Short mmCIF file of C-alpha atoms in Angstrom, two decimals:
data_model
loop_
_atom_site.label_atom_id
_atom_site.label_comp_id
_atom_site.label_asym_id
_atom_site.label_seq_id
_atom_site.Cartn_x
_atom_site.Cartn_y
_atom_site.Cartn_z
CA GLY N 854 0.00 0.00 0.00
CA ASP N 855 0.90 3.66 -0.10
CA SER N 856 3.20 5.05 2.55
CA VAL N 857 5.10 8.22 3.42
CA THR N 858 8.29 8.36 5.45
CA GLN N 859 9.54 11.57 7.02
CA MET N 860 12.64 12.37 9.01
CA GLU N 861 12.04 12.23 12.72
CA GLY N 862 12.08 15.37 14.76
CA PRO N 863 12.29 17.56 16.51
CA VAL N 864 14.43 19.66 14.24
CA THR N 865 15.86 22.63 16.09
CA LEU N 866 17.33 25.52 14.13
CA SER N 867 18.41 29.07 14.75
CA GLU N 868 16.60 31.89 13.01
CA GLU N 869 17.80 32.44 9.39
CA ALA N 870 19.19 28.89 9.14
CA PHE N 871 18.52 26.67 6.11
CA LEU N 872 15.83 24.05 6.52
CA THR N 873 15.48 20.65 4.90
CA ILE N 874 12.88 18.10 5.97
CA ASN N 875 13.20 14.84 4.09
CA CYS N 876 10.20 12.96 2.74
CA THR N 877 10.10 9.80 0.65
CA TYR N 878 7.07 7.89 -0.51
CA THR N 879 5.86 4.55 -1.81
CA ALA N 880 2.90 4.48 -4.15
CA THR N 881 1.51 2.19 -6.82
CA GLY N 882 0.62 4.95 -9.27
CA TYR N 883 1.65 8.54 -9.85
CA PRO N 884 0.36 10.38 -6.82
CA SER N 885 0.02 14.03 -6.00
CA LEU N 886 2.31 15.13 -3.17
CA PHE N 887 1.64 17.66 -0.43
CA TRP N 888 3.15 19.37 2.57
CA TYR N 889 0.74 20.33 5.32
CA VAL N 890 1.66 22.43 8.36
CA GLN N 891 0.12 22.43 11.83
CA TYR N 892 0.86 25.55 13.87
CA PRO N 893 0.42 25.31 17.65
CA GLY N 894 -3.25 25.18 18.59
CA GLU N 895 -4.44 25.16 14.98
CA GLY N 896 -5.67 22.62 12.45
CA LEU N 897 -3.58 21.38 9.55
CA GLN N 898 -3.37 23.61 6.52
CA LEU N 899 -1.95 23.05 3.08
CA LEU N 900 1.51 24.56 2.63
CA LEU N 901 2.29 23.46 -0.93
CA LYS N 902 1.62 20.72 -3.46
CA ALA N 903 2.91 19.13 -6.66
CA THR N 904 0.78 16.96 -8.89
CA LYS N 905 3.30 15.48 -11.33
CA ALA N 906 6.97 14.60 -11.63
CA ASP N 907 9.43 17.54 -11.68
CA ASP N 908 6.76 19.98 -10.48
CA LYS N 909 7.96 22.40 -7.82
CA GLY N 910 5.49 23.54 -5.18
CA SER N 911 6.22 26.76 -3.34
CA ASN N 912 4.59 28.96 -0.72
CA LYS N 913 5.74 31.36 2.02
CA GLY N 914 9.39 30.80 1.07
CA PHE N 915 9.08 27.01 1.31
CA GLU N 916 9.78 24.81 -1.72
CA ALA N 917 9.57 21.12 -2.58
CA THR N 918 10.26 19.35 -5.88
CA TYR N 919 8.50 16.13 -6.94
CA ARG N 920 11.34 13.69 -7.73
CA LYS N 921 9.94 10.53 -9.28
CA GLU N 922 13.34 8.89 -9.73
CA THR N 923 14.10 9.08 -6.01
CA THR N 924 10.44 9.00 -4.87
CA SER N 925 11.09 12.07 -2.76
CA PHE N 926 9.49 15.41 -1.96
CA HIS N 927 11.88 17.16 0.43
CA LEU N 928 10.78 20.45 1.99
CA GLU N 929 13.28 23.33 1.98
CA LYS N 930 13.43 26.93 3.11
CA GLY N 931 16.41 29.19 2.77
CA SER N 932 15.97 31.22 5.96
CA VAL N 933 13.60 30.09 8.70
CA GLN N 934 11.85 32.38 11.14
CA VAL N 935 10.58 31.79 14.66
CA SER N 936 7.06 31.91 13.23
CA ASP N 937 7.84 28.78 11.16
CA SER N 938 7.87 26.68 14.33
CA ALA N 939 5.22 24.04 13.71
CA VAL N 940 4.71 20.39 12.80
CA TYR N 941 5.15 19.60 9.11
CA PHE N 942 3.43 16.64 7.45
CA CYS N 943 4.27 15.16 4.08
CA ALA N 944 1.33 13.46 2.34
CA LEU N 945 0.32 11.82 -0.90
CA SER N 946 -2.89 11.14 -2.74
CA GLU N 947 -3.40 8.68 -5.54
CA LYS N 948 -5.42 10.10 -8.42
CA THR N 949 -7.65 7.02 -8.55
CA GLY N 950 -8.78 4.37 -6.13
CA ARG N 951 -9.01 5.18 -2.46
CA ARG N 952 -8.53 8.91 -2.91
CA ALA N 953 -7.62 9.69 0.67
CA LEU N 954 -4.49 11.47 1.81
CA THR N 955 -1.79 9.22 3.25
CA PHE N 956 0.30 11.16 5.77
CA GLY N 957 3.76 10.79 7.18
CA SER N 958 4.28 10.87 10.92
CA GLY N 959 5.11 14.58 11.02
CA THR N 960 8.29 16.50 11.82
CA ARG N 961 8.32 19.10 14.56
CA LEU N 962 10.39 22.20 13.74
CA GLN N 963 11.54 24.51 16.51
CA VAL N 964 13.18 27.76 15.48
CA GLN N 965 15.09 29.65 18.14
CA PRO N 966 15.71 33.41 18.02
CA GLU S 737 -16.42 32.19 5.71
CA ALA S 738 -16.62 29.91 8.72
CA GLY S 739 -13.99 27.21 8.89
CA VAL S 740 -14.44 23.54 9.67
CA THR S 741 -15.97 23.16 13.12
CA GLN S 742 -15.68 20.13 15.33
CA SER S 743 -17.39 19.38 18.61
CA PRO S 744 -16.78 18.73 21.35
CA THR S 745 -13.24 20.00 21.76
CA HIS S 746 -12.50 17.47 24.46
CA LEU S 747 -14.27 14.25 25.37
CA ILE S 748 -13.52 11.93 28.27
CA LYS S 749 -15.03 8.46 28.25
CA THR S 750 -14.62 5.20 30.10
CA ARG S 751 -13.53 1.99 28.41
CA GLY S 752 -16.52 0.20 26.88
CA GLN S 753 -18.59 3.36 26.41
CA GLN S 754 -19.54 4.97 23.12
CA ALA S 755 -18.29 8.31 21.79
CA THR S 756 -19.92 10.58 19.22
CA LEU S 757 -17.89 13.28 17.49
CA ARG S 758 -19.33 15.90 15.17
CA CYS S 759 -18.03 17.89 12.24
CA SER S 760 -19.38 20.68 10.06
CA PRO S 761 -17.40 21.36 6.87
CA ILE S 762 -17.10 24.68 5.11
CA SER S 763 -20.23 25.63 3.24
CA GLY S 764 -20.18 24.09 -0.23
CA HIS S 765 -17.82 21.27 0.70
CA THR S 766 -19.55 17.94 0.13
CA SER S 767 -16.74 15.53 1.06
CA VAL S 768 -15.76 14.86 4.65
CA TYR S 769 -12.74 12.87 5.80
CA TRP S 770 -12.03 11.62 9.31
CA TYR S 771 -8.50 11.00 10.58
CA GLN S 772 -7.10 9.70 13.86
CA GLN S 773 -3.94 11.41 15.13
CA ALA S 774 -2.51 9.25 17.88
CA LEU S 775 0.65 10.36 19.64
CA GLY S 776 3.70 9.69 17.49
CA LEU S 777 1.75 7.93 14.75
CA GLY S 778 0.86 10.73 12.37
CA LEU S 779 -2.58 10.86 10.83
CA GLN S 780 -4.35 7.59 10.06
CA PHE S 781 -7.23 7.65 7.58
CA LEU S 782 -10.52 6.52 9.10
CA LEU S 783 -13.47 7.30 6.83
CA TRP S 784 -14.45 9.26 3.73
CA TYR S 785 -18.00 10.49 3.10
CA ASP S 786 -19.17 12.16 -0.06
CA GLU S 787 -22.69 13.27 -0.94
CA GLY S 788 -24.08 11.37 2.03
CA GLU S 789 -22.45 8.03 1.20
CA GLU S 790 -19.49 6.25 2.77
CA ARG S 791 -16.95 6.03 -0.07
CA ASN S 792 -14.06 4.36 1.68
CA ARG S 793 -12.65 3.45 5.05
CA GLY S 794 -9.21 2.90 6.45
CA ASN S 795 -7.85 -0.07 8.32
CA PHE S 796 -9.97 0.32 11.45
CA PRO S 797 -12.43 -2.12 13.07
CA PRO S 798 -16.19 -1.85 12.42
CA ARG S 799 -16.77 -0.25 15.82
CA PHE S 800 -15.58 2.94 14.12
CA SER S 801 -18.50 4.14 12.05
CA GLY S 802 -20.21 7.32 11.03
CA ARG S 803 -22.56 9.05 8.72
CA GLN S 804 -23.01 12.19 6.69
CA PHE S 805 -26.18 14.22 6.90
CA PRO S 806 -28.04 16.00 4.05
CA ASN S 807 -26.38 19.28 5.04
CA TYR S 808 -22.97 17.53 4.62
CA SER S 809 -22.13 17.64 8.31
CA SER S 810 -20.83 14.39 9.67
CA GLU S 811 -20.72 12.28 12.78
CA LEU S 812 -18.10 9.77 13.88
CA ASN S 813 -19.16 7.07 16.32
CA VAL S 814 -16.76 4.89 18.23
CA ASN S 815 -18.36 1.96 20.05
CA ALA S 816 -16.92 -0.22 22.80
CA LEU S 817 -14.13 2.26 23.49
CA GLU S 818 -10.66 0.92 24.19
CA LEU S 819 -7.76 2.70 25.86
CA GLU S 820 -5.85 2.86 22.58
CA ASP S 821 -8.67 4.90 21.01
CA SER S 822 -7.36 7.89 22.96
CA ALA S 823 -6.27 10.32 20.26
CA LEU S 824 -7.01 13.55 18.45
CA TYR S 825 -9.73 13.01 15.84
CA LEU S 826 -9.55 15.36 12.90
CA CYS S 827 -12.24 16.11 10.39
CA ALA S 828 -11.49 17.66 7.01
CA GLY S 829 -13.58 18.72 4.06
CA THR S 830 -13.23 19.56 0.43
CA GLY S 831 -15.43 20.32 -2.53
CA GLU S 832 -13.01 18.99 -5.14
CA GLU S 833 -10.82 16.00 -5.89
CA ILE S 834 -8.23 15.77 -3.13
CA TYR S 835 -5.36 14.94 -5.46
CA ASN S 836 -5.51 18.50 -6.75
CA SER S 837 -6.99 20.64 -4.00
CA PRO S 838 -6.47 21.17 -0.29
CA LEU S 839 -8.27 19.48 2.54
CA HIS S 840 -9.60 21.99 5.07
CA PHE S 841 -9.13 20.68 8.58
CA GLY S 842 -10.87 21.43 11.84
CA ASN S 843 -8.97 21.76 15.10
CA GLY S 844 -10.03 18.31 16.23
CA THR S 845 -11.69 16.53 19.12
CA ARG S 846 -9.37 15.20 21.80
CA LEU S 847 -10.80 11.87 22.99
CA THR S 848 -9.47 10.42 26.22
CA VAL S 849 -10.48 6.91 27.23
CA THR S 850 -9.85 5.96 30.85
#
């Protein structure tokens, strides 16, 4: 079945540091890939998405590129801020079949001033 | 526009009891998804309702069930509660195919089984 594997956290960085959160996936077809973010006390919200190979999703300075050859969708940001502290979830959705998001276990990011 | 609302915020039950959790999606969203977020396990897919019908379910026992009402709100029922059912239950809605559009999540119901 489908699965998503994320690097374990917490990831602790200083403000303005470079961020990478690794995500790899297993899927039978050609899924869409997503990053969702959960800020403290809030529900999950979509951060960015990519629906086909080599697509790059971007939002709020975050980027992720859909790499079919390595089945990866790593999240990056060039300069993190304290306000980026949150839990980040990588997810996939097949375009047919079950059509439910499969999530990774989440990576907690803590950014220190 | 009101967001996805879930009630109650917290629920404490005893093992063997039943729990009922409620969700109202954003107006116009006809699909509702339920997820369980247990500590350290990420989000596990529970149920998907669309246009009042159950379309799919995750790998959970039949004591997890639910329904969707004509106004697209939804209810999750958990019978014969077990200690390991303690988790945050998240509801999410969408009006489009999820492979190309975001799911809009509520803040969840924290269920504690003692």
